[in-house]
């Protein structure tokens, strides 16, 4: 059931009596990422692409922004221009490194009160993210989705959302 993006395959394998990834047959149809996952587990050897890591690191420009969001969602929308279960950002954590030999500087935001946190979230984010440099995000698709939703409901932030694409 831990097969990468393989929930349906996990159930199909379970029906065939396969309970461990190490027991998945060699000829079982898997995606490339799933095959890498299974081979790595079977061999107990990590798979690392040093060239891909080096390309990523070489592409970074200072200042480097390390950004993470926290959100919540509700079945019944709490605020205007909100859909059921739409992500509402209420916190972000940002660490900025200006150059290779400098310490990280922390900037953040945590909503307070019962009001809509989205406008204040975006204002604070605009204040602390530089117009230049790289943005590193652990779950880029998630954060980008949250930002795109904010740009839709708060159009004044659309230019900044474009800048924040990692």
XYZ file of C-alpha atoms in Angstrom:
166
model
C 0.000 0.000 0.000
C 3.085 2.275 0.107
C 3.787 1.938 -3.588
C 4.412 5.381 -5.073
C 1.100 6.651 -6.495
C -0.041 3.068 -6.581
C -3.107 2.772 -4.383
C -5.063 0.745 -6.964
C -2.039 -1.449 -7.683
C -1.588 -1.929 -3.952
C -5.108 -3.319 -3.624
C -4.633 -5.505 -6.718
C -1.383 -6.881 -5.321
C -3.003 -7.492 -1.946
C -5.762 -9.496 -3.667
C -3.008 -11.627 -5.238
C -1.544 -12.263 -1.789
C 1.387 -9.857 -2.155
C 1.861 -8.107 1.194
C 5.417 -6.781 0.898
C 7.089 -4.743 -1.835
C 9.897 -7.272 -1.837
C 7.345 -9.873 -2.993
C 6.136 -7.925 -6.054
C 6.873 -10.125 -9.088
C 9.582 -8.902 -11.477
C 7.152 -8.950 -14.408
C 4.422 -6.964 -12.602
C 3.599 -3.776 -14.518
C 4.946 -0.770 -12.623
C 5.731 2.811 -13.562
C 9.396 3.817 -13.764
C 9.249 5.489 -10.332
C 7.508 2.459 -8.813
C 10.122 0.128 -10.343
C 12.927 2.260 -8.845
C 11.171 2.163 -5.458
C 10.780 -1.631 -5.512
C 14.340 -2.240 -6.748
C 15.732 0.064 -4.071
C 13.825 -1.769 -1.336
C 14.831 -5.176 -2.652
C 18.517 -4.276 -2.969
C 18.654 -2.190 0.236
C 20.793 0.234 -1.761
C 19.760 3.860 -2.114
C 19.536 5.256 -5.615
C 21.126 8.681 -5.895
C 21.691 10.748 -9.009
C 24.673 12.903 -8.122
C 24.412 14.631 -11.498
C 20.773 15.644 -10.866
C 21.664 16.923 -7.395
C 24.583 18.913 -8.805
C 22.372 20.412 -11.551
C 19.847 21.464 -8.922
C 22.493 23.015 -6.668
C 24.181 24.793 -9.589
C 20.823 26.325 -10.540
C 20.316 27.993 -7.155
C 20.807 31.761 -6.943
C 21.277 33.766 -3.761
C 19.410 34.796 -1.779
C 17.911 31.343 -1.339
C 14.442 31.217 0.233
C 13.371 28.006 2.004
C 9.585 28.204 2.217
C 6.859 26.055 3.767
C 3.087 26.650 4.189
C 0.517 25.281 6.588
C -3.172 25.264 5.673
C -6.547 24.072 6.905
C -9.815 23.430 5.109
C -13.454 23.081 6.076
C -16.498 21.463 4.510
C -18.517 24.626 4.988
C -16.653 27.707 3.699
C -15.809 30.105 6.514
C -15.005 33.122 4.353
C -16.163 34.811 1.163
C -14.844 33.536 -2.175
C -14.024 30.134 -0.744
C -15.110 26.653 -1.877
C -15.732 23.640 0.368
C -12.453 21.999 1.380
C -10.369 24.730 -0.270
C -6.994 25.183 1.398
C -6.716 28.245 3.616
C -3.130 29.215 4.402
C -2.662 30.375 7.978
C 1.081 29.990 8.533
C 4.318 30.080 6.625
C 7.895 29.537 7.625
C 10.655 31.151 5.590
C 14.395 30.890 6.067
C 16.577 33.077 3.848
C 20.280 32.650 3.180
C 21.739 35.770 1.517
C 25.043 34.223 0.463
C 26.964 30.965 0.973
C 28.792 32.275 4.042
C 25.817 33.796 5.893
C 23.499 32.330 8.486
C 19.848 31.687 7.791
C 17.433 34.456 8.710
C 13.953 33.399 9.827
C 10.788 35.190 8.742
C 7.325 33.846 9.237
C 3.646 34.396 9.606
C 1.054 32.906 11.932
C -2.528 34.086 11.692
C -4.275 35.202 14.827
C -7.947 35.688 15.537
C -10.978 34.281 13.804
C -10.858 36.423 10.650
C -9.829 35.407 7.152
C -6.035 34.918 7.263
C -5.522 34.933 3.479
C -4.978 38.661 2.857
C -2.544 39.074 5.784
C -0.757 35.877 4.756
C -0.180 37.235 1.248
C 0.843 40.707 2.457
C 3.451 39.244 4.820
C 4.717 36.855 2.155
C 5.127 39.771 -0.250
C 7.106 41.659 2.401
C 9.654 38.935 3.118
C 10.348 37.230 -0.216
C 12.976 39.040 -2.268
C 12.401 39.874 -5.912
C 15.522 37.914 -6.826
C 17.090 34.632 -5.846
C 15.818 31.061 -5.678
C 12.866 29.638 -3.804
C 13.179 26.110 -2.445
C 9.963 24.393 -1.445
C 9.643 20.810 -0.191
C 6.203 20.192 -1.700
C 6.221 22.694 -4.556
C 2.981 21.465 -6.148
C 1.095 21.978 -2.881
C 2.460 25.456 -2.172
C 2.028 26.533 -5.800
C -1.587 25.348 -5.726
C -2.248 27.362 -2.576
C -0.676 30.451 -4.147
C -2.633 30.041 -7.369
C -5.872 29.823 -5.375
C -4.876 33.023 -3.556
C -4.190 34.823 -6.823
C -7.648 33.829 -8.043
C -9.410 35.148 -4.953
C -6.997 38.059 -4.389
C -6.038 39.235 -7.920
C -3.792 42.026 -6.644
C -1.277 39.331 -5.686
C -1.109 37.667 -9.135
C 2.239 39.295 -10.101
C 3.812 38.156 -6.836
C 2.441 34.634 -7.248
C 4.216 34.439 -10.608
C 7.488 35.412 -8.877
C 6.993 32.795 -6.177
C 6.968 29.879 -8.598
C 9.871 27.676 -7.501
